[in-house]
CSV table of C-alpha atoms and ligand atoms in Angstrom, one decimal:
chain,number,residue,atom,x,y,z
A,536,MET,CA,3.3,30.8,26.7
A,537,GLU,CA,3.8,31.2,22.9
A,538,SER,CA,1.9,34.4,21.8
A,539,GLN,CA,0.7,32.9,18.4
A,540,THR,CA,-2.7,31.6,19.2
A,541,THR,CA,-4.8,31.7,16.1
A,542,THR,CA,-5.5,28.5,14.2
A,543,THR,CA,-5.8,30.0,10.8
A,544,THR,CA,-2.4,31.7,10.5
A,545,SER,CA,0.7,29.8,9.3
A,546,ALA,CA,3.5,28.8,11.6
A,547,PRO,CA,5.9,31.4,13.1
A,548,SER,CA,9.4,31.3,11.9
A,549,VAL,CA,11.8,29.1,13.9
A,550,GLN,CA,13.8,32.2,15.0
A,551,ASN,CA,11.0,33.9,16.7
A,552,THR,CA,9.9,31.0,18.8
A,553,SER,CA,11.6,30.4,22.1
A,554,GLY,CA,10.5,29.4,25.6
A,555,GLY,CA,7.7,27.1,26.7
A,556,GLY,CA,5.2,26.2,24.1
A,557,SER,CA,7.4,27.5,21.3
A,558,TRP,CA,8.2,25.6,18.1
A,559,GLY,CA,11.8,25.2,19.2
A,560,ALA,CA,10.7,23.6,22.4
A,561,PHE,CA,8.3,21.4,20.5
A,562,LEU,CA,11.0,20.2,18.2
A,563,LYS,CA,13.2,19.3,21.2
A,564,SER,CA,10.3,17.4,22.8
A,565,ILE,CA,9.5,15.3,19.7
A,566,ALA,CA,13.2,14.2,19.3
A,567,SER,CA,12.7,12.2,22.5
A,568,PHE,CA,9.0,11.3,22.5
A,569,ASN,CA,7.8,7.8,23.1
A,570,GLY,CA,5.8,7.2,20.0
A,571,ASP,CA,2.4,8.2,21.5
A,572,LEU,CA,1.2,11.0,19.3
A,573,SER,CA,-1.5,11.9,21.7
A,574,SER,CA,1.2,12.7,24.4
A,575,LEU,CA,2.8,15.4,22.2
A,576,THR,CA,2.3,18.9,23.6
A,577,ALA,CA,2.1,21.1,20.6
A,578,PRO,CA,2.3,24.8,20.5
A,579,PRO,CA,-1.0,26.7,20.1
A,580,PHE,CA,-0.8,27.5,16.4
A,581,ILE,CA,-0.6,23.8,15.6
A,582,LEU,CA,-3.7,22.8,17.5
A,583,SER,CA,-6.7,21.8,15.4
A,584,PRO,CA,-10.3,22.2,16.7
A,585,THR,CA,-11.2,19.0,14.9
A,586,SER,CA,-11.1,15.5,16.4
A,587,LEU,CA,-9.6,12.5,14.7
A,588,THR,CA,-13.0,10.8,14.6
A,589,GLU,CA,-13.9,13.3,11.9
A,590,PHE,CA,-11.1,12.1,9.7
A,591,SER,CA,-13.1,9.0,8.7
A,592,SER,CA,-15.2,11.2,6.5
A,593,TYR,CA,-12.3,11.8,4.2
A,594,TRP,CA,-12.9,8.3,2.7
A,595,CYS,CA,-16.0,9.5,1.0
A,596,GLU,CA,-15.8,13.1,-0.1
A,597,HIS,CA,-16.8,12.1,-3.6
A,598,PRO,CA,-19.7,9.7,-3.1
A,599,SER,CA,-20.2,9.2,-6.9
A,600,VAL,CA,-16.6,8.0,-7.2
A,601,PHE,CA,-17.2,5.8,-4.2
A,602,VAL,CA,-20.2,4.0,-5.8
A,603,ALA,CA,-18.8,4.0,-9.4
A,604,PRO,CA,-17.4,0.4,-9.2
A,605,SER,CA,-20.9,-1.0,-8.5
A,606,LYS,CA,-22.0,0.1,-12.0
A,607,GLU,CA,-19.2,-1.6,-13.8
A,608,SER,CA,-19.7,-5.2,-15.1
A,609,ASP,CA,-16.1,-6.0,-15.9
A,610,PRO,CA,-14.3,-7.2,-12.7
A,611,ALA,CA,-10.9,-5.8,-13.8
A,612,ARG,CA,-12.4,-2.4,-14.5
A,613,ARG,CA,-14.3,-2.6,-11.2
A,614,ALA,CA,-11.0,-3.1,-9.4
A,615,LEU,CA,-9.6,-0.1,-11.4
A,616,LEU,CA,-12.5,2.1,-10.3
A,617,VAL,CA,-11.8,1.0,-6.7
A,618,LEU,CA,-8.2,2.0,-7.1
A,619,LYS,CA,-9.2,5.3,-8.6
A,620,TRP,CA,-11.6,6.1,-5.7
A,621,PHE,CA,-8.9,5.2,-3.2
A,622,LEU,CA,-6.5,7.6,-4.9
A,623,THR,CA,-9.0,10.4,-5.0
A,624,THR,CA,-9.4,10.2,-1.2
A,625,LEU,CA,-5.7,10.9,-0.5
A,626,LYS,CA,-5.8,14.6,-1.0
A,627,GLN,CA,-8.6,15.1,1.6
A,628,GLN,CA,-7.0,12.6,4.0
A,629,TYR,CA,-3.5,13.9,4.0
A,630,ALA,CA,-3.4,17.4,2.6
A,631,SER,CA,-6.7,19.1,3.4
A,632,ARG,CA,-5.6,20.7,6.7
A,633,SER,CA,-2.4,22.1,5.2
A,634,GLU,CA,-4.4,23.5,2.3
A,635,GLN,CA,-7.0,25.0,4.6
A,636,TYR,CA,-4.7,26.4,7.3
A,637,GLY,CA,-1.3,26.7,5.6
A,638,ASN,CA,0.2,23.8,7.7
A,639,GLU,CA,-0.7,20.4,9.2
A,640,LYS,CA,-2.4,20.6,12.6
A,641,LYS,CA,-2.5,18.3,15.6
A,642,PRO,CA,-6.1,17.0,15.9
A,643,LEU,CA,-8.0,16.5,19.1
A,644,ASN,CA,-7.4,13.1,20.6
A,645,PRO,CA,-10.8,11.4,20.7
A,646,PHE,CA,-12.1,9.9,24.0
A,647,LEU,CA,-13.4,6.3,24.1
A,648,GLY,CA,-16.9,6.2,22.8
A,649,GLU,CA,-16.6,9.5,20.9
A,650,LEU,CA,-18.9,9.4,17.8
A,651,PHE,CA,-18.9,11.3,14.5
A,652,LEU,CA,-22.0,10.8,12.5
A,653,GLY,CA,-23.0,12.4,9.2
A,654,LYS,CA,-24.3,11.8,5.7
A,655,TRP,CA,-23.9,13.0,2.2
A,656,GLU,CA,-26.9,13.6,0.0
A,657,ASP,CA,-26.0,14.1,-3.7
A,658,GLU,CA,-26.3,12.5,-7.1
A,659,ALA,CA,-25.1,9.2,-5.6
A,660,GLY,CA,-28.1,9.2,-3.2
A,661,VAL,CA,-27.7,9.1,0.5
A,662,THR,CA,-24.4,7.9,2.0
A,663,GLU,CA,-24.2,7.4,5.7
A,664,LEU,CA,-21.1,7.8,7.9
A,665,ILE,CA,-20.5,6.3,11.3
A,666,SER,CA,-17.2,6.9,13.1
A,667,GLU,CA,-16.5,5.8,16.6
A,668,GLN,CA,-13.5,5.8,18.9
A,669,VAL,CA,-13.4,2.2,19.8
A,670,SER,CA,-10.2,2.2,21.8
A,671,HIS,CA,-8.3,4.7,23.9
A,672,HIS,CA,-5.2,2.8,24.9
A,673,PRO,CA,-4.1,2.3,22.2
A,674,PRO,CA,-6.1,5.0,20.4
A,675,ALA,CA,-8.1,3.5,17.5
A,676,THR,CA,-11.0,4.8,15.4
A,677,ALA,CA,-13.4,2.6,13.5
A,678,TYR,CA,-15.8,3.6,10.7
A,679,ASN,CA,-18.5,2.4,8.5
A,680,ILE,CA,-19.7,4.2,5.4
A,681,THR,CA,-22.7,2.9,3.4
A,682,ASN,CA,-24.2,4.2,0.2
A,683,LEU,CA,-27.9,3.3,0.6
A,684,SER,CA,-28.8,3.2,-3.1
A,685,SER,CA,-25.9,1.0,-4.3
A,686,GLY,CA,-25.0,-0.9,-1.1
A,687,VAL,CA,-21.4,0.0,-1.5
A,688,ARG,CA,-19.9,-0.1,2.0
A,689,LEU,CA,-16.6,0.7,3.5
A,690,GLU,CA,-15.6,-0.4,7.0
A,691,GLY,CA,-12.3,-0.2,8.7
A,692,TYR,CA,-10.3,0.9,11.7
A,693,ASN,CA,-7.0,2.5,12.3
A,694,ALA,CA,-4.4,3.4,14.8
A,695,GLN,CA,-1.1,5.2,14.4
A,696,LYS,CA,2.4,4.2,15.6
A,697,ALA,CA,4.9,7.1,15.5
A,698,SER,CA,8.6,7.1,15.7
A,699,PHE,CA,11.2,9.8,15.4
A,700,SER,CA,14.1,9.7,13.0
A,701,LYS,CA,15.0,13.0,11.4
A,702,THR,CA,11.2,13.7,11.5
A,703,ILE,CA,8.0,12.2,12.8
A,704,ASN,CA,7.3,9.0,10.9
A,705,ILE,CA,3.8,7.5,11.3
A,706,LYS,CA,2.9,3.9,10.5
A,707,GLN,CA,-0.8,3.3,10.1
A,708,ILE,CA,-2.1,0.2,11.7
A,709,GLY,CA,-5.4,-1.3,10.6
A,710,HIS,CA,-7.1,-1.7,7.3
A,711,ALA,CA,-10.3,-1.1,5.4
A,712,VAL,CA,-12.7,-3.4,3.6
A,713,LEU,CA,-14.8,-2.2,0.7
A,714,THR,CA,-17.8,-4.2,-0.2
A,715,VAL,CA,-19.1,-3.6,-3.8
A,716,PRO,CA,-22.3,-5.3,-5.0
A,717,ALA,CA,-21.3,-6.3,-8.5
A,718,PRO,CA,-23.8,-6.1,-11.4
A,719,ALA,CA,-25.3,-9.5,-12.3
A,720,SER,CA,-23.7,-11.3,-9.4
A,721,ASP,CA,-25.2,-12.3,-6.1
A,722,ARG,CA,-21.8,-12.3,-4.3
A,723,PRO,CA,-20.4,-8.8,-3.7
A,724,ASP,CA,-16.7,-8.1,-4.3
A,725,LYS,CA,-14.6,-7.5,-1.3
A,726,TYR,CA,-11.5,-5.3,-1.4
A,727,LEU,CA,-9.0,-5.4,1.3
A,728,ILE,CA,-7.2,-2.0,1.6
A,729,THR,CA,-3.9,-1.3,3.5
A,730,LEU,CA,-3.0,2.2,4.7
A,731,PRO,CA,0.1,4.1,3.6
A,732,SER,CA,2.8,5.3,6.0
A,733,LEU,CA,3.5,8.9,6.3
A,734,HIS,CA,5.9,11.4,7.7
A,735,ILE,CA,5.9,15.0,8.5
A,736,GLU,CA,7.9,17.4,6.3
A,737,GLY,CA,8.6,21.1,7.0
A,738,LEU,CA,9.1,20.6,10.7
A,739,LEU,CA,12.3,22.6,11.0
A,740,LEU,CA,10.8,25.4,9.0
A,741,GLY,CA,7.8,25.5,11.4
A,742,SER,CA,5.2,24.7,8.6
A,743,PRO,CA,4.5,20.9,8.8
A,744,PHE,CA,2.8,19.1,6.1
A,745,ILE,CA,2.3,15.4,5.3
A,746,GLU,CA,4.1,13.3,2.8
A,747,LEU,CA,3.2,9.7,2.1
A,748,ASP,CA,5.9,7.1,1.7
A,749,GLY,CA,6.4,3.4,1.0
A,750,SER,CA,3.7,1.4,-0.7
A,751,SER,CA,0.1,0.4,0.0
A,752,TRP,CA,-2.1,-2.3,-1.5
A,753,ILE,CA,-5.7,-3.1,-2.5
A,754,THR,CA,-6.5,-6.7,-3.2
A,755,SER,CA,-9.9,-8.1,-4.3
A,756,SER,CA,-11.9,-11.3,-3.9
A,757,THR,CA,-12.2,-11.2,-7.7
A,758,GLY,CA,-8.4,-11.8,-8.2
A,759,TYR,CA,-6.9,-8.4,-8.8
A,760,THR,CA,-4.3,-6.5,-6.8
A,761,ALA,CA,-3.2,-2.9,-6.9
A,762,ARG,CA,0.1,-1.6,-5.6
A,763,ILE,CA,0.6,2.1,-5.0
A,764,ASP,CA,4.1,3.5,-4.5
A,765,TYR,CA,4.4,6.9,-2.9
A,766,SER,CA,7.4,9.2,-3.4
A,767,GLY,CA,7.8,12.7,-2.0
A,768,ARG,CA,10.4,13.5,-4.6
A,769,GLY,CA,8.5,12.0,-7.6
A,770,TRP,CA,10.6,9.5,-9.6
A,771,ILE,CA,9.2,10.8,-12.8
A,772,SER,CA,8.2,14.3,-12.3
A,773,GLY,CA,10.4,15.4,-9.3
A,774,LYS,CA,7.2,16.8,-7.7
A,775,LYS,CA,6.0,16.3,-4.2
A,776,ASN,CA,3.1,14.0,-3.3
A,777,SER,CA,3.9,11.8,-6.3
A,778,PHE,CA,2.8,8.3,-6.7
A,779,THR,CA,2.6,5.5,-9.3
A,780,ALA,CA,0.1,2.7,-9.1
A,781,ILE,CA,-0.4,-0.6,-11.0
A,782,LEU,CA,-3.2,-3.0,-11.2
A,783,TYR,CA,-2.5,-6.6,-12.0
A,784,PRO,CA,-4.0,-10.1,-11.7
A,785,THR,CA,-3.1,-11.2,-8.1
A,786,GLY,CA,0.2,-12.9,-8.1
A,787,LYS,CA,1.2,-11.7,-11.5
A,788,GLU,CA,2.8,-8.3,-10.9
A,789,LYS,CA,4.5,-8.3,-14.2
A,790,GLU,CA,1.2,-8.5,-16.1
A,791,VAL,CA,0.2,-4.8,-15.6
A,792,LEU,CA,-3.4,-4.2,-16.7
A,793,PHE,CA,-3.5,-0.5,-15.8
A,794,SER,CA,-1.1,2.0,-14.5
A,795,ILE,CA,-1.5,5.4,-13.0
A,796,SER,CA,0.9,8.1,-12.2
A,797,GLY,CA,0.5,11.7,-10.9
A,798,GLN,CA,0.3,13.6,-7.7
A,799,TRP,CA,-2.2,12.6,-5.1
A,800,THR,CA,-2.9,16.2,-4.3
A,801,LYS,CA,-3.4,17.1,-7.9
A,802,ASP,CA,-4.3,15.3,-11.1
A,803,PHE,CA,-3.5,11.9,-12.4
A,804,GLU,CA,-3.9,9.8,-15.5
A,805,ILE,CA,-4.9,6.2,-15.8
A,806,HIS,CA,-3.2,4.2,-18.6
A,807,SER,CA,-4.0,0.8,-20.0
A,808,GLY,CA,-1.0,-1.5,-19.6
A,809,PRO,CA,2.3,-0.5,-18.1
A,810,PHE,CA,3.1,3.1,-17.7
A,811,LYS,CA,4.8,4.8,-20.7
A,812,TYR,CA,6.2,8.2,-20.1
A,813,ASN,CA,4.5,10.9,-22.2
A,814,SER,CA,2.2,8.4,-23.9
A,815,LYS,CA,-1.2,10.0,-24.5
A,816,ASP,CA,-2.8,7.2,-26.5
A,817,THR,CA,-2.9,4.7,-23.6
A,818,ILE,CA,-4.9,7.1,-21.4
A,819,VAL,CA,-8.3,5.5,-20.4
A,820,ASP,CA,-9.3,7.8,-17.6
A,821,SER,CA,-8.1,10.7,-15.5
A,822,TRP,CA,-8.8,12.7,-12.3
A,823,ASP,CA,-8.5,16.3,-11.5
A,824,PRO,CA,-9.7,17.4,-8.1
A,825,LEU,CA,-10.3,20.9,-9.3
A,826,LEU,CA,-13.0,19.6,-11.7
A,827,SER,CA,-14.8,17.6,-8.9
A,828,PRO,CA,-15.2,19.5,-5.7
A,829,PRO,CA,-16.0,17.4,-2.6
A,830,SER,CA,-19.6,16.7,-1.7
A,831,LYS,CA,-20.6,18.4,1.6
A,832,LEU,CA,-21.0,16.2,4.6
A,833,ILE,CA,-24.3,16.9,6.5
A,834,VAL,CA,-23.9,16.8,10.3
A,835,SER,CA,-26.8,17.4,12.7
A,836,PRO,CA,-26.9,20.7,14.5
A,837,ILE,CA,-24.9,20.5,17.8
A,838,GLU,CA,-28.0,20.7,20.0
A,839,GLU,CA,-29.6,17.7,18.2
A,840,GLN,CA,-26.5,15.6,18.5
A,841,HIS,CA,-25.9,12.8,21.0
A,842,PRO,CA,-23.7,14.1,23.9
A,843,LEU,CA,-20.9,11.9,22.8
A,844,GLU,CA,-20.9,13.2,19.3
A,845,SER,CA,-17.6,14.8,18.6
A,846,ARG,CA,-18.6,18.4,17.7
A,847,ARG,CA,-21.0,18.6,20.7
A,848,ALA,CA,-18.6,17.0,23.2
A,849,TRP,CA,-15.6,19.2,22.1
A,850,ALA,CA,-17.6,22.4,21.4
A,851,LYS,CA,-16.0,24.4,24.2
A,852,VAL,CA,-12.5,23.2,23.5
A,853,ALA,CA,-12.9,23.8,19.8
A,854,ALA,CA,-14.3,27.3,20.3
A,855,ALA,CA,-11.4,28.1,22.7
A,856,ILE,CA,-8.8,26.8,20.2
A,857,THR,CA,-10.4,29.0,17.4
A,858,LYS,CA,-10.3,32.0,19.7
A,859,GLY,CA,-6.8,31.3,20.9
A,860,ASP,CA,-7.9,31.1,24.5
A,861,LEU,CA,-5.5,28.5,25.7
A,862,GLU,CA,-6.5,28.8,29.4
A,863,THR,CA,-10.0,27.6,28.4
A,864,VAL,CA,-8.6,25.0,26.1
A,865,SER,CA,-6.7,23.5,29.0
A,866,VAL,CA,-9.6,23.7,31.5
A,867,GLU,CA,-12.2,22.2,29.1
A,868,LYS,CA,-9.9,19.5,27.9
A,869,SER,CA,-9.0,18.5,31.4
A,870,LYS,CA,-12.7,18.2,32.3
A,871,ILE,CA,-13.2,15.6,29.6
A,872,GLU,CA,-9.9,13.7,30.3
A,873,ASN,CA,-10.6,13.6,34.1
A,874,ALA,CA,-14.2,12.4,33.6
A,875,GLN,CA,-13.0,9.7,31.2
A,876,ARG,CA,-10.4,8.6,33.7
A,877,GLN,CA,-13.1,8.4,36.4
A,878,ALA,CA,-15.5,6.5,34.1
A,879,ARG,CA,-12.9,3.9,33.3
A,880,ALA,CA,-12.0,3.5,37.0
A,881,LYS,CA,-15.8,3.1,37.8
A,882,GLU,CA,-16.1,0.4,35.1
A,883,ARG,CA,-13.1,-1.4,36.4
A,884,ALA,CA,-14.5,-1.3,40.0
A,885,GLU,CA,-17.9,-2.6,38.7
A,886,GLY,CA,-16.2,-5.3,36.6
A,887,ARG,CA,-17.6,-4.1,33.3
A,888,THR,CA,-16.1,-2.6,30.1
A,889,TRP,CA,-17.3,0.3,27.9
A,890,GLN,CA,-19.9,-0.9,25.4
A,891,ARG,CA,-19.1,0.3,21.9
A,892,ARG,CA,-22.2,1.7,20.2
A,893,TYR,CA,-21.6,0.5,16.6
A,894,PHE,CA,-18.7,-1.8,16.5
A,895,THR,CA,-17.6,-5.1,18.1
A,896,ALA,CA,-14.2,-6.6,18.5
A,897,GLN,CA,-14.1,-9.9,16.8
A,898,ASN,CA,-10.9,-11.2,18.4
A,899,ASP,CA,-12.0,-14.8,18.8
A,900,VAL,CA,-13.7,-15.4,15.5
A,901,PRO,CA,-11.5,-15.9,12.4
A,902,ASP,CA,-12.1,-13.1,10.0
A,903,PRO,CA,-12.8,-14.5,6.5
A,904,ILE,CA,-11.5,-11.5,4.6
A,905,LEU,CA,-8.2,-11.3,6.5
A,906,ALA,CA,-7.9,-15.0,6.3
A,907,ASN,CA,-8.3,-15.1,2.5
A,908,LEU,CA,-6.9,-11.8,1.3
A,909,GLY,CA,-4.6,-10.7,4.2
A,910,PRO,CA,-1.6,-12.8,3.2
A,911,ILE,CA,-1.6,-11.2,-0.3
A,912,VAL,CA,-1.0,-7.7,1.1
A,913,GLY,CA,1.0,-8.7,4.2
A,914,LEU,CA,-1.8,-8.1,6.7
A,915,PRO,CA,-1.9,-10.5,9.7
A,916,THR,CA,-5.1,-12.6,10.1
A,917,HIS,CA,-5.5,-11.1,13.6
A,918,GLY,CA,-5.8,-7.7,12.1
A,919,ASP,CA,-3.2,-6.2,14.4
A,920,SER,CA,-5.8,-6.4,17.2
A,921,ASP,CA,-3.1,-6.2,19.9
A,922,LYS,CA,-2.2,-2.7,18.6
A,923,THR,CA,-5.7,-1.4,17.9
A,924,GLY,CA,-7.6,-2.7,21.0
A,925,GLY,CA,-9.4,-5.3,18.8
A,926,LEU,CA,-10.2,-6.5,15.3
A,927,TRP,CA,-13.1,-4.1,14.9
A,928,ARG,CA,-16.1,-4.9,12.7
A,929,PHE,CA,-19.3,-2.9,12.2
A,930,ASP,CA,-22.1,-4.5,14.3
A,931,PHE,CA,-25.4,-4.3,12.3
A,932,GLU,CA,-27.4,-5.3,15.4
A,933,LYS,CA,-25.9,-2.6,17.5
A,934,ALA,CA,-26.5,-0.1,14.7
A,935,GLU,CA,-30.1,-1.1,14.4
A,936,ALA,CA,-30.6,-0.8,18.2
A,937,ALA,CA,-29.0,2.7,18.1
A,938,ARG,CA,-31.3,3.7,15.2
A,939,ASN,CA,-34.4,2.5,17.1
A,940,GLU,CA,-33.3,4.1,20.4
A,941,PRO,CA,-35.7,6.8,21.5
A,942,ARG,CA,-34.3,10.3,21.5
A,943,LEU,CA,-32.4,11.1,24.7
A,944,SER,CA,-34.3,13.4,27.0
A,945,GLN,CA,-32.5,16.6,28.0
A,946,GLU,CA,-32.0,15.3,31.5
A,947,ASP,CA,-30.4,12.0,30.2
A,948,ALA,CA,-28.2,13.9,27.8
A,949,ALA,CA,-27.0,16.2,30.6
A,950,LYS,CA,-26.3,13.2,32.8
A,951,ILE,CA,-24.1,11.6,30.1
A,952,ALA,CA,-22.3,14.8,29.5
A,953,ARG,CA,-21.7,15.2,33.2
A,954,GLU,CA,-20.6,11.7,33.9
A,955,LEU,CA,-18.5,11.0,30.9
A,956,LEU,CA,-17.3,14.4,29.9
A,957,GLY,CA,-17.3,16.4,33.1
A,958,GLN,CA,-19.6,19.0,31.6
B,107,HCR,C1,1.6,18.7,13.0
B,107,HCR,C2,2.4,17.8,13.8
B,107,HCR,C3,3.6,18.4,14.2
B,107,HCR,C4,1.7,17.2,15.0
B,107,HCR,C5,1.3,15.7,14.8
B,107,HCR,C6,0.0,15.6,14.2
B,107,HCR,C7,-0.4,14.1,13.9
B,107,HCR,C8,-0.9,13.5,15.2
B,107,HCR,C9,-1.4,14.1,12.8
B,107,HCR,C10,-0.9,14.8,11.5
B,107,HCR,C11,-1.5,14.1,10.3
B,107,HCR,C12,-2.5,13.2,10.9
B,107,HCR,C13,-3.0,12.0,10.0
B,107,HCR,C14,-3.7,12.6,8.8
B,107,HCR,O1,-2.8,13.1,7.8
B,107,HCR,C15,-4.6,11.6,8.1
B,107,HCR,C16,-5.0,10.4,8.6
B,107,HCR,C17,-5.8,9.6,7.8
B,107,HCR,C18,-7.0,9.1,8.5
B,107,HCR,O2,-7.8,8.2,7.7
B,107,HCR,C19,-6.6,8.5,9.8
B,107,HCR,C20,-5.8,9.4,10.7
B,107,HCR,C21,-4.5,10.0,9.9
B,107,HCR,C22,-3.5,8.9,9.8
B,107,HCR,C23,-4.0,11.2,10.8
B,107,HCR,C24,-3.4,10.8,12.1
B,107,HCR,C25,-2.9,11.9,13.0
B,107,HCR,C26,-1.8,12.7,12.2
B,107,HCR,C27,-0.6,11.8,11.9
């Protein structure tokens, strides 16, 4: 077994890794893997103690930027603020692990029904996060984030499809919908957001990190569309994590209203009109993450969490990963995986399916947002439900029921942990 077991050190050099569990063996295994990221057996130093359900929180690490569009009366500028917010989330989504640990890590694969709940409390008021693993085969996570003061709400779901060609390439399947109550309007704006593709760089050197590629889109019910083009090399600057973005009236891509360029891990400038290299007089806004540290997500103490909440359910695995105790990692992970297999077998035998706590698959009802806005950004009206286990939408009734549920007794919590997690 590879001797590097800590999660905070950077990767070993390629030369000093050999044998089972080494980086070399890992590289060989990914060259022939089947596209299922969860099946990759990564060497210890690459394991993260964090589950993918937690990643939904990256959408709102700056709640005041998230709610800013709801304060803007001009629809084009509202669309611009939505684009700005989206761009500010990229650094947390795709670079925070490399920045924290020195390299990208392989997150824990959530089990079906896993929850991650939290809230932010800051100058934007209270913003609530609900994230749930809604499908296991294929793995898909759904989320709903609501700012209670403004009513700004983001919901979405995503799965990943990986392939190998020179490196690991990951296509994100799914989308997000942002609802923004607009000033002086009784109909809130809807923004349909597509998710960028990514690939892993630095694999051969043993220090993987994420680079975004291709393009992603945001289109609004108010008639504006943004296109974001990602480039690892940086067309203009030659720098990594580069992007350019334009906002235009839907269908009129040549009529650029605003343009943005920069690095999604660093700062960027927003210009009115098409981008002009080195032009300072067209700058209307800018973003520098160093000037706006993320707001801290508040998560209940583990002992107060529901047994299916991520940090409680994975506590023993996460502690063992952090300690580098791989024996315990394997034992504790297997307990959860076996209990989950048994739970699914029992459901099948009893002719029932796992009831999602906060989301419902709307496979048979046409989705009005995808029907109206999907074709503009190339999203199918079925929301790729065949690849995500469903077209997942936040279910307000379920959420209300969950809110009103009496607190679980210790006995009931222990029963859930035993039956569903093998603990
Ligand atoms: C480090 C590597 C060799 C192992 C493979 C890890 C792989 C499964 C991880 C690596 C990066 C992860 C992305 C992450 O960058 C950000 C997001 C955005 C979030 O909103 C949804 C999840 C997603 C796409 C992660 C999926 C798992 C990835 C690809």
